[in-house]
């Protein structure tokens, strides 16, 4: 029941962040003092000491005795476990957020690693808890729930734990794997630190990875090409390190999966997402079948707009020729997102406001800061923190809307408590993508010219292709990677070939692929941190498109149902959450409903050409 990893959620787009600008206004920074004031804070030492004692006494009181507990005794046990999760989560949130602010700072890296090791050691005695729970008979557990309504509230947590029952190992082996977790974490840190430490140079200007990726959206085609070539050069120089990380992580996963008897490499992710394999397969198949109607068709349109005979990979995220070079300063971005949120429901804007005013957002681009963007829920008795690399691009406004959506969701779900607030990845993207959609629709309403409308529509289609088509292609790449690794060590060329096998299929016939593009798998963090995470983005986008269609068709009472869904956190299955909206993700037609919204936008763009 206890979980240690520091979760990072939120999209890390291929090309949407990096070099700072002096014209963006006063960018906020985190104030982490709501967690702890410093790494030397007496409260932090107090909590570490408490945690060590609490874990030891929990094990002494309950190990070997869960089967003897009555309903009240089991509730007390669950509440003590929840408190341990909250304190451990608070410590790791503080250590992790400080580290992500400056990943190249050795003292921050050491502090995070030391905290992780201590907490792993403290919590090893707790491993018995889920193992013993899973040895209880179904009738016994049902009787406990029937006897105590407060305990019954935790049924979804018990259900998710008991879903792992067929794959459970002996108590001794489970403790061994728990302890070994810090080794896998070290490989993740090697990846993070390697990425953050990469140096690039374009037209004589030294850049980090964010700055270089950012140039892939530059108006100047020569600059985009130079950035793509430089990315390929640097990835190529470091490809052995990235291949080693992927080989090791995939092999470790294969060993654990084999010992657990997991039927596929994806099984563990599906279980943690509380989603049926056939639902994911239906999503994947619907998206792949739609490639010609979505990405292939859109990129053919874009090729014509750019006046090119062939598209190159550095043209994929190019701005349109009619697009003005526009920098959106921070106060304007805040106003745009807050207006969109308030327009949907004032309660949503009220929840979002403290993020801007109380140091819950870290927005600026700084040397050594982790790339991309995320929203971290920390623990339910504190509040979430949002990280951005804000550069003032219109896409950065959408990233703000996205991450703030996560934040709103996490605030609303906090009422469920530590164990029930956490939402499976598939549903975790709901509020974030919905926040983006609200902001996009608000911007579209305000478009003053046909060309501005075209630019906005094209930008949204591209974001959706990045979120749906591209992420499913990433998922297929991962499926191939893990399957191939079962046959032995993979060379960098082996991995490159797997990457290229999904690129042409997903992007379509408009593209040529430069030499060196085959290494661009190397910097995608999800492959290393969270295998098979990526399909959650496509799941979330499809779900939100279907939800938004319901909102447009029948707005009456939608807001209350939407807030109820977010407040539920992880306390309900996706079928129960979607039922009030008349939606069912197990129905293959559900995914077509979401994909048809993207298709409709491409239809409108094609009609503008007529």
mmCIF file with all atom_site columns, C-alpha atoms in Angstrom, residues 118-265:
data_model
loop_
_atom_site.group_PDB
_atom_site.id
_atom_site.type_symbol
_atom_site.label_atom_id
_atom_site.label_alt_id
_atom_site.label_comp_id
_atom_site.label_asym_id
_atom_site.label_entity_id
_atom_site.label_seq_id
_atom_site.pdbx_PDB_ins_code
_atom_site.Cartn_x
_atom_site.Cartn_y
_atom_site.Cartn_z
_atom_site.occupancy
_atom_site.B_iso_or_equiv
_atom_site.pdbx_formal_charge
_atom_site.auth_seq_id
_atom_site.auth_comp_id
_atom_site.auth_asym_id
_atom_site.auth_atom_id
_atom_site.pdbx_PDB_model_num
ATOM 1   C CA . UNK A 1 118 ? 16.524  6.241   4.506   1.00 0.00 ? 118 UNK A CA 1
ATOM 2   C CA . UNK A 1 119 ? 12.857  5.970   3.606   1.00 0.00 ? 119 UNK A CA 1
ATOM 3   C CA . UNK A 1 120 ? 13.436  2.743   1.689   1.00 0.00 ? 120 UNK A CA 1
ATOM 4   C CA . UNK A 1 121 ? 15.192  1.300   4.748   1.00 0.00 ? 121 UNK A CA 1
ATOM 5   C CA . UNK A 1 122 ? 12.513  2.550   7.148   1.00 0.00 ? 122 UNK A CA 1
ATOM 6   C CA . UNK A 1 123 ? 9.642   1.197   5.034   1.00 0.00 ? 123 UNK A CA 1
ATOM 7   C CA . UNK A 1 124 ? 11.085  -2.222  4.206   1.00 0.00 ? 124 UNK A CA 1
ATOM 8   C CA . UNK A 1 125 ? 9.381   -3.680  7.324   1.00 0.00 ? 125 UNK A CA 1
ATOM 9   C CA . UNK A 1 126 ? 6.029   -2.544  5.872   1.00 0.00 ? 126 UNK A CA 1
ATOM 10  C CA . UNK A 1 127 ? 6.241   -4.832  2.843   1.00 0.00 ? 127 UNK A CA 1
ATOM 11  C CA . UNK A 1 128 ? 4.371   -7.520  4.782   1.00 0.00 ? 128 UNK A CA 1
ATOM 12  C CA . UNK A 1 129 ? 1.216   -5.395  4.770   1.00 0.00 ? 129 UNK A CA 1
ATOM 13  C CA . UNK A 1 130 ? 0.113   -5.847  1.146   1.00 0.00 ? 130 UNK A CA 1
ATOM 14  C CA . UNK A 1 131 ? 1.342   -9.449  1.136   1.00 0.00 ? 131 UNK A CA 1
ATOM 15  C CA . UNK A 1 132 ? -0.762  -10.377 4.153   1.00 0.00 ? 132 UNK A CA 1
ATOM 16  C CA . UNK A 1 133 ? -3.749  -8.448  2.830   1.00 0.00 ? 133 UNK A CA 1
ATOM 17  C CA . UNK A 1 134 ? -3.624  -10.535 -0.310  1.00 0.00 ? 134 UNK A CA 1
ATOM 18  C CA . UNK A 1 135 ? -3.629  -13.747 1.705   1.00 0.00 ? 135 UNK A CA 1
ATOM 19  C CA . UNK A 1 136 ? -6.989  -12.849 3.258   1.00 0.00 ? 136 UNK A CA 1
ATOM 20  C CA . UNK A 1 137 ? -10.015 -14.617 1.778   1.00 0.00 ? 137 UNK A CA 1
ATOM 21  C CA . UNK A 1 138 ? -12.448 -12.529 -0.288  1.00 0.00 ? 138 UNK A CA 1
ATOM 22  C CA . UNK A 1 139 ? -15.322 -13.355 2.077   1.00 0.00 ? 139 UNK A CA 1
ATOM 23  C CA . UNK A 1 140 ? -13.302 -12.215 5.081   1.00 0.00 ? 140 UNK A CA 1
ATOM 24  C CA . UNK A 1 141 ? -12.465 -8.856  3.459   1.00 0.00 ? 141 UNK A CA 1
ATOM 25  C CA . UNK A 1 142 ? -16.093 -8.371  2.373   1.00 0.00 ? 142 UNK A CA 1
ATOM 26  C CA . UNK A 1 143 ? -17.262 -9.009  5.959   1.00 0.00 ? 143 UNK A CA 1
ATOM 27  C CA . UNK A 1 144 ? -14.821 -6.378  7.301   1.00 0.00 ? 144 UNK A CA 1
ATOM 28  C CA . UNK A 1 145 ? -16.181 -3.789  4.850   1.00 0.00 ? 145 UNK A CA 1
ATOM 29  C CA . UNK A 1 146 ? -19.762 -4.686  5.730   1.00 0.00 ? 146 UNK A CA 1
ATOM 30  C CA . UNK A 1 147 ? -19.013 -4.158  9.422   1.00 0.00 ? 147 UNK A CA 1
ATOM 31  C CA . UNK A 1 148 ? -17.434 -0.684  9.155   1.00 0.00 ? 148 UNK A CA 1
ATOM 32  C CA . UNK A 1 149 ? -18.472 2.027   6.681   1.00 0.00 ? 149 UNK A CA 1
ATOM 33  C CA . UNK A 1 150 ? -15.308 4.078   7.191   1.00 0.00 ? 150 UNK A CA 1
ATOM 34  C CA . UNK A 1 151 ? -13.159 1.050   6.389   1.00 0.00 ? 151 UNK A CA 1
ATOM 35  C CA . UNK A 1 152 ? -15.367 0.304   3.350   1.00 0.00 ? 152 UNK A CA 1
ATOM 36  C CA . UNK A 1 153 ? -14.391 3.702   1.945   1.00 0.00 ? 153 UNK A CA 1
ATOM 37  C CA . UNK A 1 154 ? -10.930 2.204   1.335   1.00 0.00 ? 154 UNK A CA 1
ATOM 38  C CA . UNK A 1 155 ? -12.311 -0.662  -0.761  1.00 0.00 ? 155 UNK A CA 1
ATOM 39  C CA . UNK A 1 156 ? -10.910 0.766   -4.050  1.00 0.00 ? 156 UNK A CA 1
ATOM 40  C CA . UNK A 1 157 ? -7.414  0.729   -2.513  1.00 0.00 ? 157 UNK A CA 1
ATOM 41  C CA . UNK A 1 158 ? -7.855  -2.862  -1.338  1.00 0.00 ? 158 UNK A CA 1
ATOM 42  C CA . UNK A 1 159 ? -9.183  -3.825  -4.790  1.00 0.00 ? 159 UNK A CA 1
ATOM 43  C CA . UNK A 1 160 ? -6.110  -2.380  -6.516  1.00 0.00 ? 160 UNK A CA 1
ATOM 44  C CA . UNK A 1 161 ? -3.769  -4.139  -4.073  1.00 0.00 ? 161 UNK A CA 1
ATOM 45  C CA . UNK A 1 162 ? -5.607  -7.423  -4.462  1.00 0.00 ? 162 UNK A CA 1
ATOM 46  C CA . UNK A 1 163 ? -5.416  -7.159  -8.259  1.00 0.00 ? 163 UNK A CA 1
ATOM 47  C CA . UNK A 1 164 ? -1.676  -7.841  -7.760  1.00 0.00 ? 164 UNK A CA 1
ATOM 48  C CA . UNK A 1 165 ? -2.429  -11.053 -5.825  1.00 0.00 ? 165 UNK A CA 1
ATOM 49  C CA . UNK A 1 166 ? -1.684  -13.439 -8.731  1.00 0.00 ? 166 UNK A CA 1
ATOM 50  C CA . UNK A 1 167 ? 1.722   -11.790 -9.232  1.00 0.00 ? 167 UNK A CA 1
ATOM 51  C CA . UNK A 1 168 ? 2.858   -11.649 -5.614  1.00 0.00 ? 168 UNK A CA 1
ATOM 52  C CA . UNK A 1 169 ? 6.168   -13.229 -4.539  1.00 0.00 ? 169 UNK A CA 1
ATOM 53  C CA . UNK A 1 170 ? 7.269   -14.531 -1.141  1.00 0.00 ? 170 UNK A CA 1
ATOM 54  C CA . UNK A 1 171 ? 7.607   -12.048 1.730   1.00 0.00 ? 171 UNK A CA 1
ATOM 55  C CA . UNK A 1 172 ? 11.401  -12.347 1.614   1.00 0.00 ? 172 UNK A CA 1
ATOM 56  C CA . UNK A 1 173 ? 11.601  -11.706 -2.132  1.00 0.00 ? 173 UNK A CA 1
ATOM 57  C CA . UNK A 1 174 ? 9.211   -8.747  -1.905  1.00 0.00 ? 174 UNK A CA 1
ATOM 58  C CA . UNK A 1 175 ? 11.443  -7.161  0.764   1.00 0.00 ? 175 UNK A CA 1
ATOM 59  C CA . UNK A 1 176 ? 14.489  -7.799  -1.399  1.00 0.00 ? 176 UNK A CA 1
ATOM 60  C CA . UNK A 1 177 ? 12.854  -6.081  -4.399  1.00 0.00 ? 177 UNK A CA 1
ATOM 61  C CA . UNK A 1 178 ? 11.759  -3.168  -2.207  1.00 0.00 ? 178 UNK A CA 1
ATOM 62  C CA . UNK A 1 179 ? 15.340  -2.637  -1.028  1.00 0.00 ? 179 UNK A CA 1
ATOM 63  C CA . UNK A 1 180 ? 16.689  -3.006  -4.563  1.00 0.00 ? 180 UNK A CA 1
ATOM 64  C CA . UNK A 1 181 ? 14.452  -0.159  -5.766  1.00 0.00 ? 181 UNK A CA 1
ATOM 65  C CA . UNK A 1 182 ? 17.116  2.458   -5.017  1.00 0.00 ? 182 UNK A CA 1
ATOM 66  C CA . UNK A 1 183 ? 19.373  0.842   -7.647  1.00 0.00 ? 183 UNK A CA 1
ATOM 67  C CA . UNK A 1 184 ? 16.770  1.331   -10.379 1.00 0.00 ? 184 UNK A CA 1
ATOM 68  C CA . UNK A 1 185 ? 16.341  4.900   -9.159  1.00 0.00 ? 185 UNK A CA 1
ATOM 69  C CA . UNK A 1 186 ? 20.070  5.455   -9.651  1.00 0.00 ? 186 UNK A CA 1
ATOM 70  C CA . UNK A 1 187 ? 19.731  4.593   -13.357 1.00 0.00 ? 187 UNK A CA 1
ATOM 71  C CA . UNK A 1 188 ? 16.900  7.127   -13.617 1.00 0.00 ? 188 UNK A CA 1
ATOM 72  C CA . UNK A 1 189 ? 19.124  9.751   -12.000 1.00 0.00 ? 189 UNK A CA 1
ATOM 73  C CA . UNK A 1 190 ? 21.953  8.911   -14.406 1.00 0.00 ? 190 UNK A CA 1
ATOM 74  C CA . UNK A 1 191 ? 19.518  9.569   -17.264 1.00 0.00 ? 191 UNK A CA 1
ATOM 75  C CA . UNK A 1 192 ? 18.268  12.860  -15.734 1.00 0.00 ? 192 UNK A CA 1
ATOM 76  C CA . UNK A 1 193 ? 21.753  14.149  -14.994 1.00 0.00 ? 193 UNK A CA 1
ATOM 77  C CA . UNK A 1 194 ? 23.073  13.150  -18.426 1.00 0.00 ? 194 UNK A CA 1
ATOM 78  C CA . UNK A 1 195 ? 20.200  14.954  -20.168 1.00 0.00 ? 195 UNK A CA 1
ATOM 79  C CA . UNK A 1 196 ? 20.541  18.070  -17.986 1.00 0.00 ? 196 UNK A CA 1
ATOM 80  C CA . UNK A 1 197 ? 24.305  18.143  -18.548 1.00 0.00 ? 197 UNK A CA 1
ATOM 81  C CA . UNK A 1 198 ? 24.244  17.892  -22.364 1.00 0.00 ? 198 UNK A CA 1
ATOM 82  C CA . UNK A 1 199 ? 25.752  20.901  -24.137 1.00 0.00 ? 199 UNK A CA 1
ATOM 83  C CA . UNK A 1 200 ? 24.685  22.049  -27.621 1.00 0.00 ? 200 UNK A CA 1
ATOM 84  C CA . UNK A 1 201 ? 25.811  24.848  -29.910 1.00 0.00 ? 201 UNK A CA 1
ATOM 85  C CA . UNK A 1 202 ? 23.704  26.369  -32.690 1.00 0.00 ? 202 UNK A CA 1
ATOM 86  C CA . UNK A 1 203 ? 25.054  29.280  -34.754 1.00 0.00 ? 203 UNK A CA 1
ATOM 87  C CA . UNK A 1 204 ? 27.769  29.829  -32.163 1.00 0.00 ? 204 UNK A CA 1
ATOM 88  C CA . UNK A 1 205 ? 25.341  30.028  -29.245 1.00 0.00 ? 205 UNK A CA 1
ATOM 89  C CA . UNK A 1 206 ? 25.773  27.533  -26.396 1.00 0.00 ? 206 UNK A CA 1
ATOM 90  C CA . UNK A 1 207 ? 22.461  25.957  -25.364 1.00 0.00 ? 207 UNK A CA 1
ATOM 91  C CA . UNK A 1 208 ? 21.055  23.251  -23.112 1.00 0.00 ? 208 UNK A CA 1
ATOM 92  C CA . UNK A 1 209 ? 18.614  20.638  -24.407 1.00 0.00 ? 209 UNK A CA 1
ATOM 93  C CA . UNK A 1 210 ? 15.566  22.849  -23.778 1.00 0.00 ? 210 UNK A CA 1
ATOM 94  C CA . UNK A 1 211 ? 17.057  25.709  -25.760 1.00 0.00 ? 211 UNK A CA 1
ATOM 95  C CA . UNK A 1 212 ? 17.908  23.436  -28.656 1.00 0.00 ? 212 UNK A CA 1
ATOM 96  C CA . UNK A 1 213 ? 14.518  21.706  -28.750 1.00 0.00 ? 213 UNK A CA 1
ATOM 97  C CA . UNK A 1 214 ? 12.927  25.140  -28.633 1.00 0.00 ? 214 UNK A CA 1
ATOM 98  C CA . UNK A 1 215 ? 14.590  26.039  -31.945 1.00 0.00 ? 215 UNK A CA 1
ATOM 99  C CA . UNK A 1 216 ? 12.586  23.282  -33.661 1.00 0.00 ? 216 UNK A CA 1
ATOM 100 C CA . UNK A 1 217 ? 9.648   25.709  -33.509 1.00 0.00 ? 217 UNK A CA 1
ATOM 101 C CA . UNK A 1 218 ? 11.624  28.655  -34.925 1.00 0.00 ? 218 UNK A CA 1
ATOM 102 C CA . UNK A 1 219 ? 10.297  30.560  -37.965 1.00 0.00 ? 219 UNK A CA 1
ATOM 103 C CA . UNK A 1 220 ? 13.723  30.293  -39.644 1.00 0.00 ? 220 UNK A CA 1
ATOM 104 C CA . UNK A 1 221 ? 13.930  26.914  -41.388 1.00 0.00 ? 221 UNK A CA 1
ATOM 105 C CA . UNK A 1 222 ? 17.725  26.996  -41.478 1.00 0.00 ? 222 UNK A CA 1
ATOM 106 C CA . UNK A 1 223 ? 17.778  27.447  -37.696 1.00 0.00 ? 223 UNK A CA 1
ATOM 107 C CA . UNK A 1 224 ? 15.363  24.531  -37.234 1.00 0.00 ? 224 UNK A CA 1
ATOM 108 C CA . UNK A 1 225 ? 17.563  22.325  -39.403 1.00 0.00 ? 225 UNK A CA 1
ATOM 109 C CA . UNK A 1 226 ? 20.714  23.385  -37.540 1.00 0.00 ? 226 UNK A CA 1
ATOM 110 C CA . UNK A 1 227 ? 19.031  22.550  -34.210 1.00 0.00 ? 227 UNK A CA 1
ATOM 111 C CA . UNK A 1 228 ? 17.886  19.123  -35.450 1.00 0.00 ? 228 UNK A CA 1
ATOM 112 C CA . UNK A 1 229 ? 21.378  18.310  -36.746 1.00 0.00 ? 229 UNK A CA 1
ATOM 113 C CA . UNK A 1 230 ? 22.948  19.443  -33.465 1.00 0.00 ? 230 UNK A CA 1
ATOM 114 C CA . UNK A 1 231 ? 20.508  17.330  -31.437 1.00 0.00 ? 231 UNK A CA 1
ATOM 115 C CA . UNK A 1 232 ? 21.405  14.333  -33.610 1.00 0.00 ? 232 UNK A CA 1
ATOM 116 C CA . UNK A 1 233 ? 25.149  15.023  -33.191 1.00 0.00 ? 233 UNK A CA 1
ATOM 117 C CA . UNK A 1 234 ? 25.018  15.259  -29.389 1.00 0.00 ? 234 UNK A CA 1
ATOM 118 C CA . UNK A 1 235 ? 22.602  12.336  -28.977 1.00 0.00 ? 235 UNK A CA 1
ATOM 119 C CA . UNK A 1 236 ? 24.920  10.298  -31.221 1.00 0.00 ? 236 UNK A CA 1
ATOM 120 C CA . UNK A 1 237 ? 27.918  11.123  -29.019 1.00 0.00 ? 237 UNK A CA 1
ATOM 121 C CA . UNK A 1 238 ? 26.030  9.956   -25.926 1.00 0.00 ? 238 UNK A CA 1
ATOM 122 C CA . UNK A 1 239 ? 24.006  7.141   -27.454 1.00 0.00 ? 239 UNK A CA 1
ATOM 123 C CA . UNK A 1 240 ? 25.918  4.364   -25.697 1.00 0.00 ? 240 UNK A CA 1
ATOM 124 C CA . UNK A 1 241 ? 24.973  5.801   -22.300 1.00 0.00 ? 241 UNK A CA 1
ATOM 125 C CA . UNK A 1 242 ? 21.302  6.083   -23.264 1.00 0.00 ? 242 UNK A CA 1
ATOM 126 C CA . UNK A 1 243 ? 21.312  2.555   -24.713 1.00 0.00 ? 243 UNK A CA 1
ATOM 127 C CA . UNK A 1 244 ? 22.900  1.240   -21.504 1.00 0.00 ? 244 UNK A CA 1
ATOM 128 C CA . UNK A 1 245 ? 20.197  2.901   -19.369 1.00 0.00 ? 245 UNK A CA 1
ATOM 129 C CA . UNK A 1 246 ? 17.391  1.495   -21.552 1.00 0.00 ? 246 UNK A CA 1
ATOM 130 C CA . UNK A 1 247 ? 18.922  -1.983  -21.706 1.00 0.00 ? 247 UNK A CA 1
ATOM 131 C CA . UNK A 1 248 ? 19.384  -2.108  -17.942 1.00 0.00 ? 248 UNK A CA 1
ATOM 132 C CA . UNK A 1 249 ? 15.945  -0.761  -17.082 1.00 0.00 ? 249 UNK A CA 1
ATOM 133 C CA . UNK A 1 250 ? 14.203  -3.044  -19.581 1.00 0.00 ? 250 UNK A CA 1
ATOM 134 C CA . UNK A 1 251 ? 16.175  -6.084  -18.369 1.00 0.00 ? 251 UNK A CA 1
ATOM 135 C CA . UNK A 1 252 ? 15.414  -5.318  -14.714 1.00 0.00 ? 252 UNK A CA 1
ATOM 136 C CA . UNK A 1 253 ? 11.722  -5.032  -15.607 1.00 0.00 ? 253 UNK A CA 1
ATOM 137 C CA . UNK A 1 254 ? 11.827  -8.298  -17.565 1.00 0.00 ? 254 UNK A CA 1
ATOM 138 C CA . UNK A 1 255 ? 13.378  -10.133 -14.588 1.00 0.00 ? 255 UNK A CA 1
ATOM 139 C CA . UNK A 1 256 ? 10.830  -8.791  -12.100 1.00 0.00 ? 256 UNK A CA 1
ATOM 140 C CA . UNK A 1 257 ? 7.931   -9.452  -14.515 1.00 0.00 ? 257 UNK A CA 1
ATOM 141 C CA . UNK A 1 258 ? 9.158   -13.007 -15.127 1.00 0.00 ? 258 UNK A CA 1
ATOM 142 C CA . UNK A 1 259 ? 9.442   -13.775 -11.422 1.00 0.00 ? 259 UNK A CA 1
ATOM 143 C CA . UNK A 1 260 ? 5.990   -12.318 -10.846 1.00 0.00 ? 260 UNK A CA 1
ATOM 144 C CA . UNK A 1 261 ? 4.486   -14.273 -13.740 1.00 0.00 ? 261 UNK A CA 1
ATOM 145 C CA . UNK A 1 262 ? 3.202   -11.145 -15.500 1.00 0.00 ? 262 UNK A CA 1
ATOM 146 C CA . UNK A 1 263 ? 1.887   -12.191 -18.928 1.00 0.00 ? 263 UNK A CA 1
ATOM 147 C CA . UNK A 1 264 ? 3.167   -9.070  -20.748 1.00 0.00 ? 264 UNK A CA 1
ATOM 148 C CA . UNK A 1 265 ? 5.564   -6.180  -20.054 1.00 0.00 ? 265 UNK A CA 1
#
